[in-house]
Structure formats: structure tokens, C-alpha cells
Coordinates of C-alpha atoms in Angstrom, one line a residue:
M229 CA -7.2 140.7 36.9
P230 CA -9.4 143.1 38.9
T231 CA -8.6 146.7 39.2
T232 CA -9.6 149.1 42.0
L233 CA -12.0 151.8 40.9
E234 CA -12.3 153.5 44.3
S235 CA -11.5 152.6 47.9
G236 CA -11.6 153.9 51.4
G237 CA -11.0 152.7 54.9
T238 CA -14.0 150.2 54.9
Y239 CA -15.0 149.8 51.2
A240 CA -13.6 149.3 47.7
S241 CA -15.1 149.1 44.2
F242 CA -13.6 146.8 41.6
A243 CA -13.9 146.0 37.9
A244 CA -12.6 143.1 35.8
L245 CA -12.9 142.3 32.1
F246 CA -14.0 138.8 31.0
H247 CA -14.2 137.1 27.6
Q248 CA -17.2 134.7 27.3
K249 CA -17.0 131.8 24.9
S250 CA -19.7 132.0 22.2
D251 CA -21.1 128.6 23.2
S252 CA -21.1 129.1 27.0
R253 CA -23.4 130.7 29.5
Y254 CA -22.8 131.8 33.0
T255 CA -25.1 131.6 36.0
K256 CA -23.4 133.9 38.4
A257 CA -20.5 136.4 38.4
G258 CA -18.9 138.4 41.2
Y259 CA -15.9 138.6 43.5
V260 CA -14.4 136.6 46.3
I261 CA -12.2 138.2 49.0
S262 CA -10.0 137.1 51.8
E263 CA -7.0 138.1 53.9
T264 CA -5.2 135.0 52.6
P265 CA -4.2 134.3 48.9
N266 CA -6.4 132.8 46.3
P267 CA -9.9 133.1 47.8
T268 CA -12.7 130.9 46.5
I269 CA -16.5 130.8 46.4
Y270 CA -16.4 128.8 49.7
G271 CA -15.4 132.0 51.5
S272 CA -16.7 135.5 51.3
V273 CA -18.7 136.0 48.0
Y274 CA -20.0 139.2 46.6
E275 CA -22.3 139.1 43.5
G276 CA -21.3 141.6 40.9
T277 CA -23.1 143.4 38.1
V278 CA -22.3 142.6 34.5
S279 CA -22.2 145.3 31.9
G280 CA -20.9 144.2 28.5
D281 CA -17.7 142.4 29.2
T282 CA -17.1 144.0 32.6
I283 CA -17.9 142.7 36.1
K284 CA -18.2 145.4 38.8
V285 CA -18.8 145.3 42.5
T286 CA -18.6 147.5 45.6
I287 CA -17.6 145.6 48.8
T288 CA -18.3 147.2 52.2
D289 CA -17.6 146.4 55.8
L290 CA -13.9 146.0 55.3
A291 CA -11.3 146.7 57.9
P292 CA -9.1 149.8 57.6
G293 CA -5.4 149.5 56.8
T294 CA -5.8 145.8 55.8
D295 CA -4.3 143.8 52.9
Y296 CA -7.0 141.8 51.0
H297 CA -6.8 139.2 48.2
V298 CA -9.5 139.6 45.6
R299 CA -10.5 137.4 42.6
A300 CA -13.3 137.9 40.1
F301 CA -15.2 134.7 39.2
M302 CA -17.8 133.4 36.9
N303 CA -19.9 130.2 37.3
E304 CA -20.3 128.5 33.9
Y305 CA -23.7 126.8 33.3
K306 CA -23.2 123.1 34.2
G307 CA -19.5 123.8 34.2
N308 CA -16.6 125.1 36.2
V309 CA -16.0 128.1 38.3
I310 CA -13.5 130.4 36.5
Y311 CA -11.3 132.7 38.6
S312 CA -9.2 135.7 37.7
Q313 CA -5.7 136.1 39.0
D314 CA -5.3 137.0 42.6
F315 CA -5.2 140.7 43.1
V316 CA -4.0 142.3 46.4
F317 CA -5.1 145.7 47.6
T318 CA -4.9 147.6 50.9
T319 CA -7.8 149.5 52.4
G320 CA -7.3 153.1 53.4
E321 CA -6.4 154.2 56.9
G322 CA -10.0 155.2 57.6
T323 CA -11.3 157.4 60.3
L324 CA -10.6 156.7 64.0
E325 CA -14.3 155.7 64.3
E326 CA -13.9 153.2 61.5
Q327 CA -10.6 151.9 62.9
L328 CA -12.1 151.3 66.3
A329 CA -15.2 149.7 65.0
N330 CA -13.1 147.2 63.1
Y331 CA -10.4 146.7 65.6
R332 CA -9.2 143.2 66.3
G333 CA -6.8 142.4 69.2
P334 CA -3.7 140.3 69.0
K335 CA -4.3 136.6 69.0
Y336 CA -1.0 134.9 70.1
P337 CA -1.2 132.6 73.1
D338 CA 0.1 133.5 76.5
Y339 CA 0.2 129.9 77.8
Y340 CA 2.9 128.9 75.2
V341 CA 4.0 125.5 76.4
E342 CA 3.4 123.9 73.0
L343 CA 5.5 126.5 71.3
S344 CA 8.2 126.8 73.9
G345 CA 10.8 124.5 72.2
W346 CA 13.7 125.7 70.1
S347 CA 12.2 124.3 66.9
S348 CA 9.3 126.7 67.4
R349 CA 11.3 129.8 68.0
D350 CA 10.0 131.6 64.9
Q351 CA 6.6 131.4 66.5
W352 CA 7.6 132.7 70.0
N353 CA 6.7 136.4 69.3
L354 CA 6.9 137.6 73.0
A355 CA 7.2 134.2 74.6
N356 CA 10.4 133.4 76.5
V357 CA 11.2 137.1 77.2
H358 CA 13.2 138.0 80.4
D359 CA 14.8 141.3 81.5
P360 CA 14.3 142.9 78.0
S361 CA 16.0 146.0 76.7
V362 CA 14.4 147.8 73.8
M363 CA 15.6 150.6 71.5
M364 CA 14.3 152.0 68.2
A365 CA 16.9 151.9 65.4
N366 CA 17.1 154.2 62.4
D367 CA 15.5 151.5 60.2
G368 CA 12.2 152.0 62.1
Y369 CA 12.4 148.7 63.9
F370 CA 12.2 148.3 67.7
Y371 CA 15.0 145.9 68.7
M372 CA 14.7 143.8 71.9
Y373 CA 17.5 141.9 73.7
Q374 CA 17.3 139.9 76.9
T375 CA 18.7 137.7 79.6
D376 CA 19.5 134.1 78.7
A377 CA 16.3 132.5 80.1
S378 CA 13.4 130.5 78.7
Y379 CA 10.9 127.8 79.6
G380 CA 12.8 124.5 79.6
N381 CA 16.0 126.4 78.8
A382 CA 15.2 126.2 75.1
H383 CA 17.5 129.1 74.4
V384 CA 20.7 127.2 75.1
E385 CA 20.6 125.9 71.5
G386 CA 21.3 129.4 70.1
G387 CA 24.0 131.5 71.8
H388 CA 23.5 134.3 74.2
F389 CA 21.6 137.6 74.5
H390 CA 18.9 136.7 72.1
G391 CA 17.3 139.4 69.9
R392 CA 14.0 140.0 68.3
R393 CA 12.5 143.0 66.5
S394 CA 9.1 144.6 65.7
K395 CA 7.7 147.5 63.7
D396 CA 4.4 147.6 65.7
L397 CA 5.4 146.4 69.2
I398 CA 2.9 143.5 68.8
N399 CA 4.4 141.2 66.2
W400 CA 8.0 140.3 67.0
E401 CA 10.4 138.5 64.7
Y402 CA 12.9 136.3 66.5
L403 CA 16.5 137.0 65.4
G404 CA 18.6 134.7 67.5
G405 CA 21.6 135.0 69.8
T406 CA 24.0 138.0 69.4
M407 CA 26.9 136.3 71.2
P408 CA 28.0 132.8 70.1
A409 CA 30.2 131.9 73.1
L410 CA 31.7 133.3 76.3
P411 CA 33.9 136.3 75.4
E412 CA 37.6 135.5 75.3
W413 CA 38.5 138.2 77.8
V414 CA 36.3 137.1 80.7
V415 CA 38.4 134.3 82.2
P416 CA 41.7 136.1 81.8
K417 CA 40.3 139.2 83.4
L418 CA 38.9 137.1 86.3
N419 CA 42.3 135.6 86.9
E420 CA 44.0 139.0 86.6
I421 CA 41.8 140.2 89.5
R422 CA 42.3 137.0 91.5
E423 CA 46.1 137.2 91.2
G424 CA 45.9 140.8 92.5
M425 CA 43.9 139.5 95.4
G426 CA 46.4 136.7 96.2
L427 CA 44.1 133.9 95.0
P428 CA 44.9 130.9 92.8
T429 CA 44.0 130.7 89.1
A430 CA 40.4 129.7 88.5
N431 CA 39.1 127.5 85.7
P432 CA 35.3 127.8 85.9
D433 CA 33.2 125.6 83.7
V434 CA 32.3 127.7 80.6
N435 CA 28.9 126.1 80.5
T436 CA 27.8 127.4 83.9
F437 CA 28.3 131.2 83.4
G438 CA 25.2 133.4 83.6
Y439 CA 24.3 135.8 80.7
W440 CA 22.0 138.5 82.2
A441 CA 20.2 141.7 81.6
P442 CA 21.7 143.5 78.6
S443 CA 21.1 147.2 77.9
V444 CA 21.1 148.4 74.3
V445 CA 21.5 152.0 73.3
K446 CA 21.7 153.9 69.9
V447 CA 24.7 156.1 70.0
K448 CA 24.2 157.4 66.5
D449 CA 22.7 156.1 63.2
D450 CA 25.6 153.8 62.5
L451 CA 26.7 152.9 66.0
Y452 CA 24.8 150.8 68.6
R453 CA 26.1 149.5 71.9
M454 CA 24.9 146.6 74.0
Y455 CA 26.1 146.4 77.6
Y456 CA 25.8 142.9 79.0
S457 CA 26.3 141.1 82.3
I458 CA 28.4 137.9 82.7
V459 CA 28.1 136.1 86.0
V460 CA 31.0 133.9 87.1
P461 CA 29.9 130.6 88.9
G462 CA 31.3 129.4 92.2
L463 CA 32.8 131.0 95.3
I464 CA 35.8 133.3 95.6
D465 CA 37.9 130.9 97.8
G466 CA 35.9 127.8 98.5
D467 CA 33.6 127.2 101.4
N468 CA 33.0 130.1 103.8
S469 CA 33.8 132.7 101.2
W470 CA 31.5 134.9 99.2
G471 CA 30.3 134.2 95.7
E472 CA 32.4 135.0 92.7
R473 CA 32.0 138.2 90.8
A474 CA 30.2 139.4 87.7
F475 CA 31.4 141.5 84.8
I476 CA 29.7 144.0 82.6
G477 CA 31.1 144.0 79.0
M478 CA 30.1 145.8 75.8
M479 CA 29.5 144.9 72.2
E480 CA 29.0 147.3 69.2
N481 CA 27.2 147.0 65.9
T482 CA 26.7 149.4 63.0
N483 CA 23.4 147.9 62.0
P484 CA 21.2 145.8 64.4
A485 CA 19.4 144.2 61.4
N486 CA 22.6 142.2 61.1
N487 CA 22.2 140.1 64.2
D488 CA 25.6 138.5 63.6
G489 CA 27.2 141.9 63.4
W490 CA 27.7 142.5 67.2
E491 CA 31.5 142.9 67.8
D492 CA 32.7 142.4 71.4
K493 CA 34.6 145.3 72.8
G494 CA 35.5 143.8 76.1
Y495 CA 35.5 144.6 79.8
V496 CA 33.7 147.7 81.2
I497 CA 33.4 147.1 85.0
T498 CA 33.2 144.4 87.7
N499 CA 31.9 144.0 91.3
S500 CA 33.6 146.3 93.8
S501 CA 34.1 145.8 97.5
D502 CA 34.8 148.3 100.3
K503 CA 35.9 145.5 102.6
G504 CA 39.4 145.1 101.2
L505 CA 40.3 141.4 101.0
D506 CA 37.9 140.4 103.7
F507 CA 36.0 138.0 101.4
H508 CA 35.9 135.0 103.8
V509 CA 32.2 135.5 104.5
S510 CA 29.6 132.8 104.4
P511 CA 27.7 133.1 101.2
T512 CA 24.5 133.1 103.2
D513 CA 25.7 135.9 105.6
W514 CA 23.6 138.5 103.8
A515 CA 24.2 141.3 106.4
N516 CA 28.0 141.1 105.8
C517 CA 27.9 140.7 102.0
Y518 CA 31.4 141.2 100.6
Y519 CA 30.5 143.4 97.6
K520 CA 29.3 146.9 97.7
F521 CA 28.1 147.0 94.1
N522 CA 27.1 144.0 92.0
A523 CA 28.1 144.4 88.3
I524 CA 24.9 143.3 86.6
D525 CA 21.8 145.0 85.2
P526 CA 23.3 147.9 83.3
S527 CA 21.1 150.7 82.0
V528 CA 23.0 153.2 79.7
I529 CA 21.8 156.7 78.9
I530 CA 23.1 159.6 76.8
T531 CA 22.1 162.7 78.7
E532 CA 20.7 165.9 77.3
S533 CA 24.2 167.4 77.4
G534 CA 25.7 164.4 75.5
E535 CA 27.3 162.7 78.5
H536 CA 27.2 158.9 78.7
W537 CA 26.3 157.3 82.0
M538 CA 25.7 153.7 83.1
I539 CA 23.4 152.9 86.0
Y540 CA 23.9 149.4 87.3
G541 CA 23.5 147.1 90.4
S542 CA 21.5 144.3 91.9
W543 CA 20.8 143.7 95.6
N544 CA 24.0 144.3 97.7
C545 CA 24.2 148.0 98.8
G546 CA 22.0 149.3 96.0
I547 CA 22.3 151.0 92.6
A548 CA 25.3 152.8 91.3
A549 CA 26.0 155.5 88.6
V550 CA 29.2 155.7 86.7
K551 CA 30.2 158.1 83.9
L552 CA 31.4 156.6 80.6
D553 CA 33.7 157.8 77.9
P554 CA 31.5 158.5 74.8
A555 CA 34.4 157.6 72.4
T556 CA 35.0 154.1 73.9
G557 CA 31.9 153.3 75.8
K558 CA 34.1 152.3 78.8
V559 CA 34.3 153.9 82.3
A560 CA 35.7 157.4 81.9
A561 CA 37.8 157.3 85.1
E562 CA 40.7 155.0 85.9
L563 CA 39.1 152.2 87.8
G564 CA 42.0 150.8 89.9
N565 CA 41.6 147.8 92.1
C566 CA 38.1 146.6 92.6
W567 CA 38.7 146.0 96.3
G568 CA 39.9 148.5 99.0
T569 CA 38.3 151.2 101.1
D570 CA 35.2 153.1 100.1
A571 CA 37.4 156.0 98.8
E572 CA 39.7 153.6 96.9
I573 CA 36.8 152.1 94.9
A574 CA 35.0 155.4 94.4
N575 CA 35.5 155.2 90.6
Y576 CA 33.4 152.1 90.4
G577 CA 30.3 154.3 90.9
K578 CA 28.3 156.5 93.2
L579 CA 25.4 155.1 95.2
I580 CA 22.1 156.6 93.8
A581 CA 19.4 154.3 95.2
T582 CA 19.1 152.2 98.3
R583 CA 16.1 150.8 100.1
Q584 CA 17.9 151.0 103.5
M585 CA 21.2 152.9 104.0
G586 CA 23.9 150.5 105.2
N587 CA 21.9 147.4 104.3
R588 CA 24.3 145.2 102.2
W589 CA 21.6 142.8 100.9
Q590 CA 18.4 144.4 99.8
A591 CA 15.8 143.4 97.2
S592 CA 16.3 146.0 94.5
E593 CA 17.7 145.5 91.0
G594 CA 17.1 146.0 87.3
P595 CA 17.5 149.8 87.2
E596 CA 16.3 151.6 84.1
V597 CA 16.9 155.3 83.6
I598 CA 15.3 157.6 81.1
Y599 CA 15.1 161.4 80.6
R600 CA 11.8 163.3 80.1
D601 CA 10.8 166.9 80.5
G602 CA 13.7 167.9 82.8
Y603 CA 13.8 164.8 85.0
Y604 CA 15.8 161.6 85.0
Y605 CA 13.4 158.8 85.9
L606 CA 14.8 155.7 87.7
F607 CA 12.7 152.6 87.5
L608 CA 13.6 149.8 89.9
A609 CA 12.6 146.2 90.4
Y610 CA 11.9 145.3 94.0
D611 CA 11.8 141.8 95.7
G612 CA 12.2 138.3 94.2
L613 CA 11.7 137.6 90.5
D614 CA 9.4 134.6 90.8
V615 CA 6.3 136.1 92.3
P616 CA 6.7 139.4 94.3
Y617 CA 8.6 141.4 91.7
N618 CA 7.1 144.9 91.5
T619 CA 8.3 148.2 89.8
R620 CA 9.0 151.5 91.6
V621 CA 10.0 154.9 90.3
A622 CA 11.9 157.9 91.6
R623 CA 13.3 160.9 89.7
S624 CA 16.0 163.5 89.8
R625 CA 17.1 166.7 88.0
N626 CA 20.6 165.2 87.8
I627 CA 21.6 161.8 86.4
D628 CA 23.6 161.0 89.6
G629 CA 20.9 162.1 92.0
P630 CA 19.6 162.8 94.4
Y631 CA 16.5 160.7 93.4
L632 CA 13.2 161.4 95.2
D633 CA 10.0 159.5 95.0
M634 CA 6.5 161.0 94.7
N635 CA 6.3 161.4 98.5
G636 CA 9.6 163.2 98.7
T637 CA 11.6 160.2 100.0
N638 CA 15.3 160.7 99.1
I639 CA 16.4 157.2 98.1
T640 CA 19.9 158.4 97.3
E641 CA 21.1 160.2 100.5
V642 CA 18.7 158.7 103.1
G643 CA 17.3 155.5 101.6
G644 CA 13.8 154.1 101.6
D645 CA 11.2 152.4 99.5
A646 CA 10.2 154.4 96.4
Y647 CA 6.7 155.2 95.3
P648 CA 4.7 155.0 93.0
I649 CA 4.3 151.3 92.3
V650 CA 3.7 151.0 88.6
T651 CA 3.5 147.2 88.3
H652 CA 2.6 144.6 90.8
P653 CA 1.3 141.0 90.7
Y654 CA -2.4 141.1 89.7
R655 CA -5.3 139.2 88.3
F656 CA -8.3 140.3 86.3
N657 CA -11.4 138.1 85.8
N658 CA -11.1 135.4 83.2
S659 CA -7.4 135.2 83.6
P660 CA -4.8 133.2 85.7
G661 CA -3.1 136.5 86.5
W662 CA 0.5 137.6 86.3
V663 CA 3.3 137.5 88.8
G664 CA 7.0 138.2 88.7
F665 CA 6.1 141.4 86.8
S666 CA 9.1 143.7 86.7
H667 CA 12.7 144.3 85.5
C668 CA 11.7 146.7 82.8
T669 CA 12.9 148.7 79.9
V670 CA 11.3 152.0 79.2
F671 CA 11.5 153.6 75.7
N672 CA 9.7 155.9 73.3
D673 CA 8.8 155.9 69.6
G674 CA 10.3 159.3 68.8
E675 CA 6.8 160.8 68.7
G676 CA 6.2 161.4 72.4
N677 CA 4.7 158.0 73.1
W678 CA 6.3 156.1 75.9
F679 CA 6.3 152.4 76.6
Y680 CA 7.1 149.9 79.4
A681 CA 8.3 146.4 78.7
S682 CA 9.2 143.5 81.0
Q683 CA 8.5 139.9 81.6
A684 CA 5.6 138.6 83.6
R685 CA 5.1 135.0 84.7
F686 CA 2.3 132.6 85.2
P687 CA 1.4 131.7 88.8
A688 CA 2.7 128.4 90.0
N689 CA 0.8 125.2 89.2
Y690 CA -1.4 126.9 86.6
N691 CA -3.3 124.4 84.4
G692 CA -1.8 121.5 86.5
N693 CA 1.7 122.5 85.4
E694 CA 4.2 122.5 88.3
F695 CA 6.6 124.5 86.1
S696 CA 4.1 127.2 85.0
N697 CA 5.9 129.9 87.0
A698 CA 8.8 129.5 84.5
L699 CA 6.6 130.6 81.6
M700 CA 7.8 134.2 81.0
M701 CA 5.8 136.3 78.6
G702 CA 7.0 139.7 77.4
H703 CA 4.6 142.5 78.2
V704 CA 4.7 145.8 76.3
R705 CA 2.5 148.5 77.8
S706 CA 1.8 152.2 77.2
I707 CA 2.8 154.8 79.8
V708 CA 0.7 157.8 80.5
W709 CA 2.0 160.7 82.6
T710 CA 0.2 162.5 85.4
K711 CA -0.1 166.3 85.6
E712 CA 2.7 166.2 88.1
G713 CA 5.0 164.3 85.7
W714 CA 4.8 160.7 87.2
P715 CA 4.5 157.7 85.0
L716 CA 1.5 155.3 85.1
V717 CA 1.8 151.9 83.3
M718 CA -1.4 150.9 81.7
P719 CA -3.2 147.9 83.4
E720 CA -3.5 146.1 80.0
R721 CA -0.9 145.3 77.4
Y722 CA -0.4 147.4 74.4
G723 CA -2.6 146.3 71.5
N724 CA -2.4 149.3 69.1
V725 CA -6.0 150.2 69.8
P726 CA -7.2 153.3 67.8
Q727 CA -7.1 156.2 70.1
L728 CA -10.5 157.7 69.5
A729 CA -11.4 160.3 72.2
I730 CA -13.2 158.6 75.1
A731 CA -16.8 159.8 75.5
E732 CA -18.4 160.1 79.0
E733 CA -21.3 157.8 78.1
E734 CA -18.8 155.0 77.4
L735 CA -17.8 155.0 81.0
I736 CA -21.2 154.2 82.4
G737 CA -21.3 150.5 83.3
N738 CA -19.3 147.8 85.1
W739 CA -15.5 147.9 85.5
E740 CA -12.8 145.9 87.2
L741 CA -10.6 147.8 89.6
I742 CA -7.2 146.7 91.0
D743 CA -5.6 148.5 93.9
L744 CA -1.8 148.6 93.4
S745 CA -0.9 149.3 97.0
Y746 CA 2.0 147.1 98.1
A747 CA 1.4 143.5 99.3
Y748 CA 4.4 141.3 99.3
A749 CA 4.0 138.3 96.9
V750 CA 0.2 138.8 96.8
M751 CA -1.5 138.7 93.4
K752 CA -3.9 141.6 93.7
E753 CA -7.5 140.5 92.7
S754 CA -9.9 142.9 90.9
A755 CA -13.0 144.3 92.5
N756 CA -16.2 145.1 90.6
M757 CA -17.1 148.8 90.3
T758 CA -20.1 150.3 88.5
L759 CA -20.3 153.9 87.3
T760 CA -23.9 154.9 87.1
A761 CA -25.5 157.5 84.8
D762 CA -26.2 159.8 87.8
H763 CA -22.4 160.0 88.4
K764 CA -22.4 157.7 91.4
V765 CA -20.1 154.8 92.1
S766 CA -21.6 151.4 93.2
G767 CA -19.3 148.7 94.6
G768 CA -15.6 148.5 95.2
S769 CA -13.6 150.7 97.6
W770 CA -15.3 153.9 96.2
D771 CA -18.8 152.7 96.8
G772 CA -21.1 155.7 97.1
A773 CA -18.6 158.2 95.8
D774 CA -19.2 160.7 93.0
W775 CA -17.5 160.6 89.7
N776 CA -16.9 163.0 86.9
F777 CA -14.9 162.9 83.6
D778 CA -12.5 165.4 82.1
A779 CA -12.8 164.3 78.4
T780 CA -10.2 166.8 77.2
N781 CA -7.4 165.3 79.4
G782 CA -8.9 161.8 79.7
I783 CA -9.1 162.0 83.5
L784 CA -11.8 160.2 85.5
T785 CA -12.1 161.6 89.0
V786 CA -13.7 159.2 91.5
G787 CA -14.1 160.9 94.9
E788 CA -10.7 162.6 95.4
T789 CA -8.7 160.3 93.1
E790 CA -7.8 161.0 89.5
L791 CA -7.6 158.0 87.2
Y792 CA -5.9 158.5 83.8
L793 CA -7.7 156.7 81.0
K794 CA -6.5 155.3 77.6
R795 CA -8.0 152.8 75.3
E796 CA -6.4 149.4 75.4
C797 CA -7.0 145.9 74.4
D798 CA -9.1 143.7 76.8
W799 CA -6.7 140.8 76.7
E800 CA -8.6 138.7 79.2
N801 CA -11.7 138.7 77.0
A802 CA -9.9 138.8 73.6
D803 CA -11.4 142.2 72.8

């Protein structure tokens, strides 16, 4: 078997002993190498030097941080090829220059129709992702959980709130459902509320409940909580009444690597109404929606002072914040009836975000809250999930607001559309583009690197497929932060590209530029822009402007606009 004499990021030297039969001759000796087991002379071959009974070789142009299989070989004269045992070694980390020169981007398919079925779930990677929630556990894995949604509803074979995990945010291992069936408490709790409202017992079909948008949080090394949404089908009291309610419940686990270890802990909160028992409203009378807060889309955070809070809500009047009991994970205050006056339902949460004060049916949902450098950042999904979905951000010094956007709009006390927009439907060249790109989770790796993840969908009728808009691919992207502390989501997906400092001369050339100003349901197309060696811009909206580059901070200034740069994978061109 070969042994390694010396190795680095892009090279390795090997030696192997051989014993030649007295009556045999060899015509060639050397090594074969591959990233797959048992390489042969029909692959990569390196002729060695023979000294006595030893074959030596130095192999160059290897990729840093890569596992290789190596075998020594000898060609017998008019005989067989004799191989040594398979030897596995790993190249060194290498320099950033070496890593970048040998970088290879991810290769899994985006148009995953052929892999969409349940039998192919181990090959899904980030296919069939919707409304993800990601956290890093103490075993070094990132764990992702999601809404019950998939192309062709393939997920129905395997329970609810499906999980997957990854060490590198690129290659994801499918784990399966975390909840085998509808929790036993849901229907009894529904009928307890209905009885209090003077309504008859309901017996909804257990196969028609919705399982939406979980939020997972690490409480401590041996305690993890997953808050989940259960949507009850049907109407409150038949025709001419509003839709039934949703519930947020909670599960706990001591080790997320045990995907079957999630133990249900029951009810947390439900929809609340400030309209008393006035629920006989047409289910399409959006302006008079019965509920104030909709109990879906939780986002749970442990504050810097150790308080536990849940931010939740979808459409209706907006987004609410409610304090939790750290010991139980349930709402800290006594909830009381979920109907009544505004004061009587106050314990169901405080309004922290609305697009329009007083509007009872507004297109905002999927709140995600994080803490960074003195601010709580609230990410929101605006508009419909099929095409126009886009992501907005506001921030506050306090978890319960007021939240202001980058223009100073107070979306807590006044209401309004938040800016910046950090994701929007778009299309680069050589790509069908992405729509329905929002409902995010935001997380960090414990080393100061922040990431955004959400689904994005194919446009309708792509590749002649009338259902292509139901193809939902998980997107993980790096976040960079401006000098003013606002997040920017990278225009390309995360590919673990070596972060060698960007040199100014690399910027000279042709680029695609996408303007992320708001345009409802419009897939923004890229425009061509050229940065010339004399620091001028040619083409695009900045045609004729000057440009300069701050290499220390990675900021390209074009005219008066600062663009924050980071190396990422060119997914559209597989580079």
C-alpha cells in the first residue's frame, strides 16, 4: 500500500514497496488517482520512478482539502496490471489562492422534477424546501425544518415538519418528518374554544389540516424547541362566517440528530379577535376580517438579557410579539379568551409591524427576528407566495419595537412599507430566474458569518411544465452588513467560495446588474454594465459614471452608490 512522504494543498509525494518475481519483467510503474475508490489506469495515471524495490511519485495540480484514492501499479511484460491496495489521503487546506484556483461549485440540479418523488428523497438536498427554519446545534450541524409542502405533494408519505441537516450549508442530508400525526391536543382545544364561543362541536377531517412554518431554537446544549403552526380547515360557522383558526404548538428534543426524538408539549397560542363573537363575516370580506392576529409563522428568539419572545402573524392586522416563559416555552401571561375587546385579548400579543394601520387584510407574513450589534432585526415577507414574494427589513433597539426601516418609517406605531428590499423576483442571463423568493430564516455560524435561507420558485410554465411554479428550491445566501448596520443578501447562492481578498483589476470587465426597487410580481431582469480600466462605467443605469474600489472594506462605489462585494458562486454559469 502507498504511504505519503509529503503533501500540501495541491501536491503529494508517495512511495510504495513492490516484490518482483524473478521470472517477470515490468514495462511501466506508477500511480493512479481518483476521488472515487479503486482507480485504474483508465483514469488519471502518473508514471513513477523505481529505485530498488520502491516506486515513488510526486503528483501536482490537486485540489486543496480533498479526499483522494491512490493505488500504485505495475504493468507486467505481456501480462496483467498489478495494483496495490486502495489508499486514501486528504490534501492540505492550501492557501486561499490555491483554494480559489481549484474551486468547483455545487452541481445539484435546480430543476429537480426527476428527483421530486418520495423514493428519491435522499437525493433532494435543497429540493422541496418551503418556509425553512435553521439553527446550529452543538454537534456542529445546521438543522433545517419546514412547512409541509413539496412538488407533487411527495412529502405526505413521511409525516410533518420535515427535517434535514448539513455541515457546510451546501450538502443537506434528508432526515424525514419530525411529527408522525396530528397532535392529540389540537381537536380538543379547538372544541374547547368553540364551546366557549357557543358553537357546536367540530369534527374536521384530520387529513386536511395544514402544517406550516416552524421555528426552531436552541435553548441550551441539551434542549431544543420547535414551534409549529397547525391550520384548521373549514369555516367557523358555515357559510357567511370567517375561516377557522390556527394554532401554534411546541415540541422539544434533547438532540436533533435523533429526528424521532421530538416530544410534543402542546398548545402555545391561537388566533385572537378584537371583534368579540362577531364572526359571521363573509370569508372574502377582507376589510372586515374577523381575526386581529393569525397564529402562524412563529419566530422565537432568546434576547441578550435571557428573555424568550415569540414573533408571529400572517396577513390580518400584522405581526405580533408575545413574551414566553423560559421554563415552559409557553406564553408567560394568562391568555384568557381568544375573543373580546382589544384590551381583553392584549395578552395574545402586541402589534409590532403593519403595512397600513387599521388594515385587517394586508400582505405581510413570515416574520423572522434576530439580534445583532444592539438591534433586533425584523425580516418580513410581503405579497403573495407564488410570484411577488419579496423580503423587507426593519429594526429596533427593543424586541417589541418600535421597528423603523432604513428611511425612518415606523412600521410599529404608524405603519408603512419597510425598506430595504433584500430579496425580490429576479433573473440573470442563462437562467429561468426565480420568483416567490421570501419567507426566510436568518442565522449565523457562531463565527460572525450570517446567512439567509428561504425557498424560491421557478416561473410558471418553465420548460413546458404547467406546474413549474410549484418547484420550490431552498436558497442559502450570505449576508453582508452595511456601514450603517443594514443587511444585504448576496445576489448569488452560497457556495463556500474561498474568500481571497478581491483585487481592483478583477473588477474590470462586464457585469450583470439587477435593480431591486419594488415592482409587484415583476421578475427583475439584469442589465449589462462594464467597468473600464479608466474607472468609467459603460452601459446600464450608471452609464458614464465614475467608479472606485475600497479593497480594504470590499466596497465598490459607482457614482454615489456603494456596492458591497463578496466572492460567490456563479450558479447560472456553473462557476
